[in-house]
Coordinates of C-alpha atoms in Angstrom, one line a residue:
Chain A
X1084 CA 12.4 27.3 4.3
X1085 CA 15.7 25.7 5.4
X1086 CA 13.8 23.6 7.9
X1087 CA 11.5 22.2 5.3
X1088 CA 14.4 21.4 2.9
X1089 CA 16.0 19.5 5.7
X1090 CA 12.7 17.8 6.2
X1091 CA 12.5 16.8 2.6
X1092 CA 16.1 15.4 2.8
X1093 CA 15.1 13.5 5.9
X1094 CA 12.1 11.9 4.2
X1095 CA 14.2 10.8 1.3
X1096 CA 16.8 9.4 3.7
X1097 CA 14.3 7.4 5.7
X1098 CA 12.5 6.2 2.5
X1099 CA 15.7 4.9 1.1
X1100 CA 16.3 3.0 4.3
X1101 CA 13.1 1.2 3.4
X1102 CA 10.9 2.8 6.0
X1103 CA 7.2 2.7 4.9
X1104 CA 6.7 6.0 3.0
X1105 CA 3.6 6.8 5.1
X1106 CA 5.6 6.6 8.3
X1107 CA 8.7 8.4 7.0
X1108 CA 6.6 11.4 5.9
X1109 CA 4.5 11.2 9.1
X1110 CA 7.6 11.2 11.4
X1111 CA 9.4 14.0 9.6
X1112 CA 6.2 16.1 9.4
X1113 CA 5.5 15.6 13.1
X1114 CA 9.0 16.4 14.2
X1115 CA 9.2 19.4 11.9
X1116 CA 5.8 20.7 13.1
X1117 CA 7.0 20.3 16.7
X1118 CA 10.0 22.4 16.0
X1119 CA 7.7 25.3 15.1
X1120 CA 4.6 24.8 17.2
X1121 CA 5.8 22.6 20.1
X1122 CA 5.1 18.9 20.8
X1123 CA 1.5 19.4 22.0
X1124 CA 0.5 21.4 19.0
X1125 CA 2.1 18.9 16.7
X1126 CA 0.6 15.8 18.3
X1127 CA -2.9 17.4 18.3
X1128 CA -2.5 18.1 14.6
X1129 CA -1.6 14.5 13.9
X1130 CA -4.4 13.1 16.1
X1131 CA -7.1 15.2 14.5
X1132 CA -5.7 14.4 11.0
X1133 CA -5.9 10.6 11.7
X1134 CA -9.5 10.9 12.8
X1135 CA -10.6 13.2 10.0
X1136 CA -8.9 11.5 7.2
X1137 CA -10.3 8.1 8.1
X1138 CA -13.8 9.6 8.1
X1139 CA -13.5 11.8 5.1
X1140 CA -16.5 11.3 2.9
X1141 CA -14.7 12.5 -0.3
X1142 CA -12.0 9.9 0.2
X1143 CA -14.5 7.0 0.1
X1144 CA -14.2 7.2 -3.7
X1145 CA -10.8 5.6 -3.3
X1146 CA -11.7 2.1 -2.0
X1147 CA -14.7 2.0 -4.2
X1148 CA -12.8 2.7 -7.5
X1149 CA -10.1 0.1 -6.4
X1150 CA -12.9 -2.4 -5.8
X1151 CA -14.4 -1.7 -9.2
X1152 CA -11.1 -2.3 -10.9
X1153 CA -10.7 -5.6 -9.1
X1154 CA -14.2 -6.9 -9.9
X1155 CA -13.7 -5.9 -13.5
X1156 CA -10.4 -7.9 -13.6
X1157 CA -12.2 -10.9 -12.1
X1158 CA -15.1 -10.6 -14.5
X1159 CA -13.1 -11.6 -17.6
X1160 CA -13.9 -8.3 -19.4
X1161 CA -10.2 -8.0 -20.4
X1162 CA -10.5 -11.0 -22.7
X1163 CA -13.5 -9.6 -24.6
X1164 CA -11.8 -6.3 -25.0
X1165 CA -8.7 -8.0 -26.4
X1166 CA -10.8 -10.2 -28.8
X1167 CA -12.6 -7.2 -30.3
X1168 CA -9.3 -5.2 -30.7
X1169 CA -7.7 -8.3 -32.3
X1170 CA -10.6 -8.8 -34.7
X1171 CA -10.0 -5.3 -36.1
X1172 CA -6.2 -5.0 -35.9
X1173 CA -4.8 -8.5 -35.7
X1174 CA -4.1 -8.9 -39.4
X1175 CA -1.7 -6.0 -39.5
X1176 CA 2.0 -6.4 -39.0
X1177 CA 2.4 -5.7 -35.2
X1178 CA -1.3 -5.9 -35.1
X1179 CA -1.5 -8.0 -31.9
X1180 CA 0.6 -5.4 -30.1
X1181 CA -1.7 -2.7 -31.5
X1182 CA -4.7 -4.7 -30.3
X1183 CA -3.1 -4.8 -26.9
X1184 CA -2.7 -1.1 -26.7
X1185 CA -6.3 -0.5 -27.7
X1186 CA -7.6 -3.2 -25.3
X1187 CA -5.5 -1.6 -22.5
X1188 CA -7.1 1.8 -23.3
X1189 CA -10.6 0.1 -23.1
X1190 CA -9.7 -1.5 -19.9
X1191 CA -8.5 1.8 -18.5
X1192 CA -11.9 3.2 -19.1
X1193 CA -13.3 1.0 -16.4
X1194 CA -10.2 0.6 -14.2
X1195 CA -8.4 3.4 -12.4
X1196 CA -5.0 1.8 -11.8
X1197 CA -2.1 1.4 -14.2
X1198 CA -0.6 -1.6 -12.4
X1199 CA -3.9 -3.5 -12.4
X1200 CA -4.4 -2.7 -16.1
X1201 CA -0.9 -4.0 -17.0
X1202 CA -1.3 -7.1 -14.7
X1203 CA -4.8 -8.0 -16.1
X1204 CA -4.0 -7.4 -19.8
X1205 CA -0.7 -9.4 -19.6
X1206 CA -2.7 -12.5 -18.7
X1207 CA -4.8 -12.2 -21.9
X1208 CA -2.5 -10.6 -24.4
X1209 CA 0.8 -12.3 -23.7
X1210 CA -0.2 -15.9 -24.6
X1211 CA -1.7 -14.6 -27.9
X1212 CA 1.5 -12.7 -28.9
X1213 CA 3.6 -15.7 -27.9
X1214 CA 1.4 -17.9 -30.2
X1215 CA 2.2 -15.6 -33.1
X1216 CA 5.9 -15.6 -32.4
X1217 CA 6.1 -12.0 -31.3
X1218 CA 9.4 -11.0 -29.8
X1219 CA 9.2 -10.7 -26.1
X1220 CA 10.6 -7.2 -26.1
X1221 CA 7.6 -5.9 -28.2
X1222 CA 4.9 -7.9 -26.5
X1223 CA 5.9 -7.1 -22.9
X1224 CA 6.6 -3.4 -23.8
X1225 CA 3.2 -2.9 -25.4
X1226 CA 1.5 -4.2 -22.3
X1227 CA 3.7 -2.2 -19.9
X1228 CA 3.2 1.0 -21.9
X1229 CA -0.5 0.4 -22.7
X1230 CA -1.1 -0.3 -19.0
X1231 CA 0.1 3.2 -18.0
X1232 CA -3.1 4.6 -19.7
X1233 CA -5.0 3.3 -16.6
X1234 CA -4.3 6.4 -14.5
X1235 CA -5.1 8.9 -17.3
X1236 CA -8.2 7.6 -19.0
X1237 CA -11.1 8.1 -16.5
X1238 CA -11.8 6.8 -13.9
X1239 CA -8.4 7.3 -12.3
X1240 CA -7.5 6.8 -8.7
X1241 CA -4.5 9.1 -9.0
X1242 CA -6.6 12.0 -10.5
X1243 CA -9.1 11.5 -7.6
X1244 CA -6.3 11.9 -5.1
X1245 CA -4.9 15.0 -6.9
X1246 CA -8.5 16.4 -7.0
X1247 CA -9.0 15.9 -3.3
X1248 CA -5.5 17.2 -2.5
X1249 CA -5.8 20.5 -4.5
X1250 CA -9.6 20.9 -4.3
X1251 CA -9.9 20.7 -8.1
X1252 CA -13.1 19.2 -9.6
X1253 CA -12.7 15.5 -10.0
X1254 CA -15.3 15.6 -12.8
X1255 CA -13.2 18.1 -14.8
X1256 CA -10.0 16.2 -14.2
X1257 CA -11.6 13.0 -15.5
X1258 CA -12.9 14.6 -18.7
X1259 CA -9.5 16.4 -19.2
X1260 CA -7.8 13.0 -19.2
X1261 CA -9.7 11.8 -22.3
X1262 CA -7.9 13.7 -25.2
X1263 CA -4.4 13.1 -23.7
X1264 CA -5.4 9.5 -23.2
X1265 CA -6.5 9.0 -26.8
X1266 CA -3.4 10.9 -28.0
X1267 CA -1.4 8.4 -25.9
X1268 CA -3.1 5.5 -27.7
X1269 CA -2.4 7.0 -31.1
X1270 CA 1.3 7.6 -30.3
X1271 CA 1.7 4.1 -28.9
X1272 CA 0.3 2.7 -32.1
X1273 CA 2.9 4.7 -33.9
X1274 CA 5.6 3.3 -31.6
X1275 CA 4.4 -0.3 -32.5
X1276 CA 4.5 0.6 -36.2
X1277 CA 8.0 2.0 -35.8
X1278 CA 9.2 -1.1 -34.0
X1279 CA 7.9 -3.5 -36.7
X1280 CA 9.3 -1.2 -39.4
X1281 CA 12.7 -1.5 -38.0
X1282 CA 12.4 -5.2 -37.2
X1283 CA 9.6 -7.0 -39.1
X1284 CA 10.2 -10.2 -37.2
X1285 CA 9.3 -8.5 -33.9
X1286 CA 5.6 -8.6 -34.7
X1287 CA 4.3 -10.9 -37.5
X1288 CA 0.8 -10.4 -38.8
X1289 CA -2.0 -12.6 -37.4
X1290 CA -5.0 -13.9 -39.3
X1291 CA -7.5 -11.5 -40.8
X1292 CA -10.9 -11.7 -39.1
X1293 CA -14.1 -11.8 -41.2
X1294 CA -16.7 -9.1 -40.7
X1295 CA -19.0 -11.7 -39.2
X1296 CA -16.3 -12.4 -36.5
X1297 CA -15.8 -8.7 -36.0
X1298 CA -19.5 -8.2 -35.4
X1299 CA -19.6 -11.2 -33.0
X1300 CA -16.6 -9.8 -31.1
X1301 CA -18.2 -6.4 -30.8
X1302 CA -21.2 -8.0 -29.1
X1303 CA -18.9 -9.2 -26.3
X1304 CA -18.0 -5.7 -25.1
X1305 CA -21.4 -4.5 -24.0
X1306 CA -20.6 -4.9 -20.4
X1307 CA -17.6 -2.7 -20.6
X1308 CA -19.6 0.0 -22.4
X1309 CA -22.4 -0.1 -19.9
X1310 CA -20.0 0.2 -17.0
X1311 CA -18.2 3.1 -18.6
X1312 CA -21.4 5.0 -19.4
X1313 CA -22.8 4.3 -16.0
X1314 CA -19.8 5.7 -14.2
X1315 CA -18.8 8.6 -16.5
X1316 CA -22.3 9.4 -17.7
X1317 CA -23.6 9.5 -14.2
X1318 CA -20.8 11.8 -13.1
X1319 CA -21.6 14.3 -15.9
X1320 CA -25.3 14.0 -15.5
X1321 CA -25.9 12.8 -19.1
X1322 CA -28.0 9.9 -17.8
X1323 CA -30.5 12.4 -16.5
X1324 CA -33.5 11.1 -18.5
X1325 CA -36.9 11.9 -17.0
X1326 CA -38.3 10.4 -14.8
X1327 CA -35.0 8.9 -13.6
X1328 CA -32.5 11.4 -12.3
X1329 CA -29.1 9.6 -12.5
X1330 CA -26.5 12.2 -11.5
X1331 CA -23.7 11.0 -9.2
X1332 CA -21.1 12.5 -6.9
X1333 CA -17.7 10.9 -7.5
X1334 CA -18.3 8.6 -4.5
X1335 CA -21.7 7.5 -5.9
X1336 CA -20.2 7.0 -9.4
X1337 CA -17.5 4.8 -7.8
X1338 CA -20.1 2.9 -5.8
X1339 CA -22.3 2.3 -8.8
X1340 CA -19.3 1.2 -10.8
X1341 CA -18.2 -1.2 -8.2
X1342 CA -21.7 -2.6 -7.7
X1343 CA -22.1 -2.8 -11.5
X1344 CA -18.8 -4.7 -11.9
X1345 CA -19.7 -7.0 -9.1
X1346 CA -23.1 -7.8 -10.7
X1347 CA -21.5 -8.4 -14.1
X1348 CA -18.8 -10.7 -12.6
X1349 CA -21.6 -12.5 -10.6
X1350 CA -23.8 -13.0 -13.7
X1351 CA -20.9 -14.6 -15.5
X1352 CA -20.4 -17.1 -12.8
X1353 CA -16.8 -15.9 -12.3
X1354 CA -17.2 -15.0 -8.6
X1355 CA -17.4 -17.6 -5.8
X1356 CA -17.9 -16.6 -2.2
X1357 CA -14.2 -17.0 -1.5
X1358 CA -13.4 -15.1 -4.7
X1359 CA -15.5 -12.2 -3.6
X1360 CA -13.9 -12.2 -0.2
X1361 CA -10.5 -12.3 -1.9
X1362 CA -11.4 -9.2 -4.0
X1363 CA -12.9 -7.3 -1.0
X1364 CA -9.9 -8.0 1.2
X1365 CA -7.5 -7.0 -1.5
X1366 CA -9.3 -3.8 -2.1
X1367 CA -9.6 -3.0 1.7
X1368 CA -5.9 -3.7 2.3
X1369 CA -4.8 -1.6 -0.8
X1370 CA -7.1 1.2 0.5
X1371 CA -5.6 0.9 4.0
X1372 CA -2.0 1.2 2.7
X1373 CA -3.0 4.2 0.5
X1374 CA -4.7 5.9 3.4
X1375 CA -1.6 5.4 5.5
X1376 CA 0.4 7.3 2.9
X1377 CA -2.3 9.9 2.6
X1378 CA -2.3 10.6 6.4
X1379 CA 1.6 10.7 6.4
X1380 CA 1.6 13.0 3.4
X1381 CA -0.9 15.4 5.0
X1382 CA 1.1 15.6 8.2
X1383 CA 4.2 16.3 6.1
X1384 CA 2.4 18.9 3.9
X1385 CA 1.1 20.7 7.1
X1386 CA 4.7 21.0 8.2
X1387 CA 6.1 22.3 4.9
X1388 CA 3.3 24.8 4.6
X1389 CA 3.8 26.0 8.1
X1390 CA 7.6 26.2 7.5
X1391 CA 6.8 28.3 4.4
X1392 CA 8.3 26.1 1.7
X1393 CA 5.7 26.9 -1.0
X1394 CA 5.9 30.7 -0.4
X1395 CA 9.7 30.4 -0.2
X1396 CA 9.8 28.6 -3.5
X1397 CA 7.5 31.2 -5.1
X1398 CA 9.6 34.1 -3.8
X1399 CA 12.8 32.4 -5.0
X1400 CA 11.4 31.8 -8.4
X1401 CA 10.1 35.4 -8.7
X1402 CA 13.3 36.9 -7.6
X1403 CA 15.3 34.8 -9.9
X1404 CA 13.2 36.2 -12.7
X1405 CA 12.4 32.7 -14.2
X1406 CA 9.6 32.6 -16.8
X1407 CA 6.6 30.4 -16.1
X1408 CA 7.5 28.0 -18.8
X1409 CA 11.0 27.6 -17.4
X1410 CA 9.5 26.8 -14.0
X1411 CA 7.2 24.2 -15.5
X1412 CA 10.0 22.5 -17.3
X1413 CA 12.1 22.4 -14.2
X1414 CA 9.2 20.9 -12.2
X1415 CA 8.7 18.3 -15.0
X1416 CA 12.4 17.5 -14.8
X1417 CA 12.1 17.0 -11.0
X1418 CA 9.1 14.6 -11.6
X1419 CA 11.0 12.6 -14.1
X1420 CA 13.9 12.3 -11.7
X1421 CA 11.7 11.4 -8.7
X1422 CA 9.7 9.1 -10.9
X1423 CA 12.8 7.0 -11.4
X1424 CA 12.8 6.1 -7.7
X1425 CA 9.4 6.8 -6.2
X1426 CA 6.1 4.9 -6.4
X1427 CA 3.6 7.1 -8.3
X1428 CA 1.1 8.0 -5.5
X1429 CA 3.8 8.8 -3.0
X1430 CA 5.6 11.0 -5.5
X1431 CA 2.3 12.9 -6.1
X1432 CA 1.6 13.3 -2.4
X1433 CA 5.1 14.4 -1.6
X1434 CA 5.4 17.0 -4.3
X1435 CA 1.9 18.4 -5.2
X1436 CA 1.6 20.3 -1.9
X1437 CA 4.9 22.0 -2.6
X1438 CA 4.5 22.7 -6.3
X1439 CA 0.8 23.4 -6.6
X1440 CA 0.8 26.8 -5.0
X1441 CA 3.7 27.9 -7.1
X1442 CA 2.2 26.6 -10.4
X1443 CA -1.2 28.2 -9.8
X1444 CA 0.5 31.5 -8.7
X1445 CA 2.2 31.5 -12.1
X1446 CA -1.2 31.4 -13.7
X1447 CA -1.4 27.8 -14.8
X1448 CA -4.7 25.9 -14.8
X1449 CA -5.0 23.4 -11.9
X1450 CA -6.7 20.9 -14.2
X1451 CA -3.9 21.2 -16.8
X1452 CA -1.2 20.8 -14.1
X1453 CA -3.0 17.7 -12.8
X1454 CA -3.0 16.0 -16.2
X1455 CA 0.7 17.0 -16.7
X1456 CA 1.6 15.4 -13.4
X1457 CA -0.3 12.2 -14.3
X1458 CA 1.4 12.0 -17.7
X1459 CA 4.8 12.4 -16.1
X1460 CA 3.8 9.7 -13.6
X1461 CA 2.8 7.5 -16.5
X1462 CA 6.3 8.0 -18.0
X1463 CA 7.9 7.1 -14.7
X1464 CA 6.0 3.8 -14.7
X1465 CA 8.1 2.6 -17.6
X1466 CA 11.4 4.5 -16.9
X1467 CA 14.3 2.5 -15.6
X1468 CA 15.4 1.5 -13.0
X1469 CA 12.2 1.3 -11.1
X1470 CA 9.4 1.5 -13.8
X1471 CA 6.8 -0.4 -11.8
X1472 CA 4.8 -1.5 -14.8
X1473 CA 7.8 -3.3 -16.1
X1474 CA 8.2 -5.1 -12.9
X1475 CA 4.5 -6.1 -12.9
X1476 CA 5.1 -7.6 -16.3
X1477 CA 8.2 -9.4 -15.1
X1478 CA 6.1 -10.7 -12.2
X1479 CA 3.3 -12.0 -14.4
X1480 CA 5.3 -13.3 -17.4
X1481 CA 8.3 -14.5 -15.4
X1482 CA 10.7 -15.8 -18.1
X1483 CA 11.6 -12.4 -19.7
X1484 CA 14.4 -10.2 -18.3
X1485 CA 13.6 -6.6 -17.2
X1486 CA 16.4 -5.5 -19.5
X1487 CA 14.5 -7.0 -22.5
X1488 CA 11.3 -5.2 -21.4
X1489 CA 13.1 -1.9 -20.9
X1490 CA 14.7 -2.2 -24.3
X1491 CA 11.3 -2.9 -25.9
X1492 CA 9.8 0.0 -24.0
X1493 CA 12.2 2.6 -25.5
X1494 CA 10.0 3.7 -28.5
X1495 CA 7.0 3.9 -26.2
X1496 CA 9.0 6.1 -23.8
X1497 CA 10.1 8.4 -26.7
X1498 CA 6.5 8.9 -27.9
X1499 CA 5.5 9.6 -24.3
X1500 CA 8.0 12.4 -24.1
X1501 CA 6.6 13.7 -27.4
X1502 CA 3.1 13.6 -26.0
X1503 CA 4.2 15.4 -22.8
X1504 CA 5.9 18.1 -25.0
X1505 CA 2.6 18.5 -27.0
X1506 CA 0.5 18.8 -23.9
X1507 CA 2.8 21.4 -22.4
X1508 CA 3.0 23.4 -25.6
X1509 CA -0.7 23.2 -26.4
X1510 CA -2.6 23.3 -23.1
X1511 CA -6.0 23.3 -25.0
X1512 CA -5.4 19.7 -25.8
X1513 CA -6.1 19.2 -22.1
X1514 CA -8.5 22.0 -21.4
X1515 CA -10.7 21.9 -24.4
X1516 CA -13.1 19.3 -23.1
X1517 CA -13.4 20.5 -19.4
X1518 CA -13.8 24.1 -20.5
X1519 CA -16.5 23.3 -23.0
X1520 CA -18.7 21.6 -20.4
Chain B
X357 CA 5.6 -2.4 -4.5
X358 CA 2.6 -0.3 -5.1
X359 CA -0.6 -0.4 -3.1
X360 CA -2.8 -1.4 -6.0
X361 CA -1.5 -4.9 -6.6
X362 CA -0.9 -6.1 -3.1
X363 CA -1.4 -9.8 -2.5
X364 CA -4.7 -10.3 -0.7
X365 CA -3.4 -11.9 2.4
X366 CA -5.8 -13.7 4.6
X367 CA -7.8 -15.2 1.7
X368 CA -5.4 -18.1 1.2
X369 CA -6.4 -18.8 4.8
X370 CA -10.1 -18.9 4.1
X371 CA -9.9 -22.6 3.3
X372 CA -7.7 -25.5 4.1
X373 CA -6.0 -26.8 7.3
X374 CA -7.3 -26.7 10.8
X375 CA -6.7 -23.2 12.3
X376 CA -6.0 -22.2 15.8
X377 CA -8.2 -19.6 17.6
X378 CA -5.3 -17.1 17.3
X379 CA -5.5 -17.4 13.6
X380 CA -9.1 -16.4 13.6
X381 CA -8.4 -13.5 16.0
X382 CA -5.7 -12.3 13.6
X383 CA -7.8 -12.4 10.5
X384 CA -11.1 -11.2 12.0
X385 CA -10.3 -7.5 11.6
X386 CA -9.4 -8.1 7.9
X387 CA -12.8 -9.8 7.4
X388 CA -14.4 -6.9 9.2
X389 CA -12.8 -4.5 6.7
X390 CA -13.9 -6.6 3.7
X391 CA -17.5 -6.8 5.0
X392 CA -17.5 -3.0 5.7
X393 CA -16.4 -2.4 2.1
X394 CA -19.1 -4.6 0.7
X395 CA -21.7 -2.8 2.8
X396 CA -20.4 0.5 1.6
X397 CA -20.7 -0.6 -2.0
X398 CA -24.2 -2.0 -1.5
X399 CA -25.4 1.0 0.5
X400 CA -24.1 3.5 -2.1
X401 CA -25.8 1.5 -4.8
X402 CA -29.1 1.3 -2.9
X403 CA -28.9 5.0 -2.0
X404 CA -28.5 6.1 -5.7
X405 CA -31.2 3.7 -6.9
X406 CA -33.7 4.7 -4.2
X407 CA -33.0 8.4 -4.8
X408 CA -33.2 8.2 -8.6
X409 CA -36.1 5.9 -9.0
X410 CA -38.2 6.5 -5.9
X411 CA -36.9 9.9 -4.9
X412 CA -36.3 8.4 -1.4
X413 CA -32.6 8.4 -0.6
X414 CA -31.0 6.8 2.5
X415 CA -30.7 10.0 4.5
X416 CA -28.0 8.7 6.8
X417 CA -25.8 7.5 3.9
X418 CA -23.2 10.2 4.3
X419 CA -22.7 9.5 8.0
X420 CA -22.7 5.7 7.4
X421 CA -20.1 6.2 4.7
X422 CA -17.8 8.0 7.2
X423 CA -18.1 5.2 9.8
X424 CA -17.6 2.4 7.2
X425 CA -14.5 4.2 5.9
X426 CA -12.9 4.3 9.3
X427 CA -13.7 0.6 9.8
X428 CA -12.3 -0.4 6.4
X429 CA -9.1 1.6 6.8
X430 CA -8.2 0.9 10.4
X431 CA -9.3 -2.7 10.8
X432 CA -7.2 -3.6 7.7
X433 CA -4.2 -1.7 8.9
X434 CA -2.7 -4.3 11.4
X435 CA -2.6 -7.1 8.8
X436 CA -1.2 -4.8 6.2
X437 CA 1.5 -3.9 8.6
X438 CA 2.2 -7.4 9.7
X439 CA 2.5 -8.7 6.1
X440 CA 4.8 -5.8 5.1
X441 CA 2.3 -4.4 2.6
X442 CA 3.0 -0.8 3.2
X443 CA 4.3 1.2 0.2
X444 CA 8.1 1.2 0.4
X445 CA 11.0 2.1 -1.9
X446 CA 13.2 -0.9 -2.3
X447 CA 15.7 0.6 -4.7
X448 CA 18.6 0.6 -2.3
X449 CA 18.2 -3.1 -1.4
X450 CA 21.2 -4.3 -3.4
X451 CA 23.4 -1.9 -1.3
X452 CA 22.6 -3.8 1.9
X453 CA 24.1 -7.1 2.8
X454 CA 21.7 -9.6 4.3
X455 CA 23.0 -8.9 7.8
X456 CA 22.8 -5.2 7.4
X457 CA 19.3 -5.5 5.9
X458 CA 18.2 -7.5 8.9
X459 CA 19.5 -4.9 11.4
X460 CA 17.9 -2.1 9.3
X461 CA 14.5 -3.8 9.1
X462 CA 14.5 -4.6 12.9
X463 CA 15.3 -1.0 13.6
X464 CA 12.7 0.3 11.1
X465 CA 9.9 -1.9 12.5
X466 CA 10.7 -1.0 16.1
X467 CA 10.8 2.7 15.3
X468 CA 7.5 2.5 13.4
X469 CA 5.9 0.7 16.3
X470 CA 7.2 3.0 19.0
X471 CA 6.4 6.2 17.1
X472 CA 2.8 5.1 16.4
X473 CA 1.9 5.0 20.1
X474 CA 1.7 8.8 20.3
X475 CA -0.9 9.4 17.6
X476 CA -2.8 6.4 18.9
X477 CA -2.8 7.8 22.4
X478 CA -3.8 11.3 21.1
X479 CA -6.7 9.8 19.2
X480 CA -7.8 8.1 22.4
X481 CA -7.6 11.4 24.3
X482 CA -9.6 13.2 21.6
X483 CA -12.2 10.4 21.8
X484 CA -12.4 10.7 25.6
X485 CA -12.8 14.5 25.2
X486 CA -15.7 13.9 22.8
X487 CA -17.2 11.5 25.4
X488 CA -17.0 14.2 28.1
X489 CA -18.7 16.7 25.8
X490 CA -21.3 14.2 24.8
X491 CA -20.6 14.7 21.1
X492 CA -22.9 12.8 18.8
X493 CA -23.2 12.6 15.0
X494 CA -25.5 15.0 13.3
X495 CA -28.0 12.6 11.8
X496 CA -28.0 9.3 13.6
X497 CA -27.1 10.7 17.0
X498 CA -24.3 8.1 17.3
X499 CA -21.7 8.9 20.0
X500 CA -18.6 10.3 18.3
X501 CA -16.2 8.7 20.9
X502 CA -17.0 5.2 19.8
X503 CA -15.5 5.7 16.4
X504 CA -12.5 7.5 18.1
X505 CA -12.0 4.5 20.4
X506 CA -12.2 2.2 17.3
X507 CA -9.5 4.1 15.5
X508 CA -7.3 4.4 18.6
X509 CA -7.7 0.7 19.3
X510 CA -6.6 -0.3 15.9
X511 CA -3.8 2.3 15.8
X512 CA -2.5 0.7 19.1
X513 CA -2.8 -2.8 17.6
X514 CA -0.9 -1.6 14.5
X515 CA 1.8 -0.2 16.8
X516 CA 2.1 -3.5 18.7
X517 CA 2.2 -5.4 15.4
X518 CA 5.2 -3.3 14.2
X519 CA 7.0 -4.0 17.5
X520 CA 6.1 -7.7 17.3
X521 CA 7.5 -7.7 13.7
X522 CA 10.7 -6.2 14.9
X523 CA 11.0 -8.8 17.6
X524 CA 10.0 -11.7 15.3
X525 CA 12.7 -10.6 12.9
X526 CA 15.2 -10.9 15.7
X527 CA 14.2 -14.5 16.6
X528 CA 12.4 -16.0 13.6
X529 CA 13.7 -14.0 10.6
X530 CA 12.3 -16.4 8.0
X531 CA 8.8 -16.0 9.3
X532 CA 8.5 -12.3 8.6
X533 CA 7.3 -11.2 5.2
X534 CA 8.2 -8.0 3.3

């Protein structure tokens, strides 16, 4: 127990020295494991893990979902999503920000990454909001917050990794993300409304679209709908229409999604040869850096398990007589704190092996805990000082200060906390859909 | 910086000026990774379509997926390491002066490089062991050690890349990214 706490401190120390998180976790895991099992045992564990992780069939879903997201971004689908949301909401006060939130949610349904959602939508939504004299604080904040939906609304790379890490059904995790995702959309719309009620100049109304325009805009989103139904429908076997049996494993769903997105982008002429290579290299490199973190995290998690940290934690909690809800609240507090400094995937990989055994031993549902972890991670994406989505926005937009964005994000952050409280207090919001399947 | 919006290095080099042979050697593994990913996507698509429509799946698809994964991850790793695209926490950066940051980065790169030699060596040993035993994959009968060699080779290259980065920081600090 003491050894693993020292290990945890060592990881944090190395990470703050700017060592790649993958290697920091790997080194500490390796040294710690050696302390208990000797050098030979430890190096054998690491060698085997490197070979097995790189060839893990289940993990092949990761590069494929990343690839799908990148092809979707290239294919210009974000523009159409925005147009249709604008056609229905643009005439309201704050309507363009609301349209941004809805378009982000739509984009999240075909893209599994929050940063990619924020980066893609900012290119489409930001110029429009500038045109209608939206205040930068509201426009950037609505994109940064809307973008966080990317990892909750299926497909989601983070949920895939959680599923693989804890052997929880990826299909159930995906479907469990739907209601909390929609709740997020609803609450973000309330946050926009609240912002324009306090400061009407922040989001002036746009022009009202005619029903003819609305119908025309709706025609543009067929590609998004097809992709979503292909991936999610295939995963749940609802496309099983005789004589064609379209039921996919998660890897197959990701492969079909990536191929579908590729074909859509190709048919629109938005992909050249070098553009395709660009996307493929980007996806492969992103996957490689994620796998490095995965391998490091597994080495570290083998060490903390061997050192008995999860059991130690469970015993400590039991002997302290803490109620299950107190423990969950404490874990959430730890996530919010860690989220202020850690990149989301690394935070998940570092903490889930430690907390998961404790949480399940207290009788909580693994699917519910997965969604809670992802919602907390979403919150961390817009929490100062690190809030990665805010920095993505800053990177794309350029001439807005991070302080302005963080200020604009505050109402969104508050409704996020309300959503988290709701999901913790009413677990059936998360579990209703997966349990009814 | 998160993994999911890394700059796709190497593509900017797909066009433009005359390149040296060293340049092509450096980017070749990245292209290999990209090609493997495209093949993985195409194969998964074909497998599902053939199975669903013609009830005739690609039976070796699972094994092929495993190989392609190893190729994608490990051949991309040296360039990811050279370009500094690993996921890091840069929150403490303001606390370091430029001089201190340089010393810190040199030490970190060299440590990463040196430490990676052991797992690379161990993977090589495991591959050699598989070769002695004559281990082959279940379906295609492909020798297991080849993929072990591949992983070990690129792990060694990644280790060397980290050491080179550390040395490059020492002598040409402006040339090193990340």
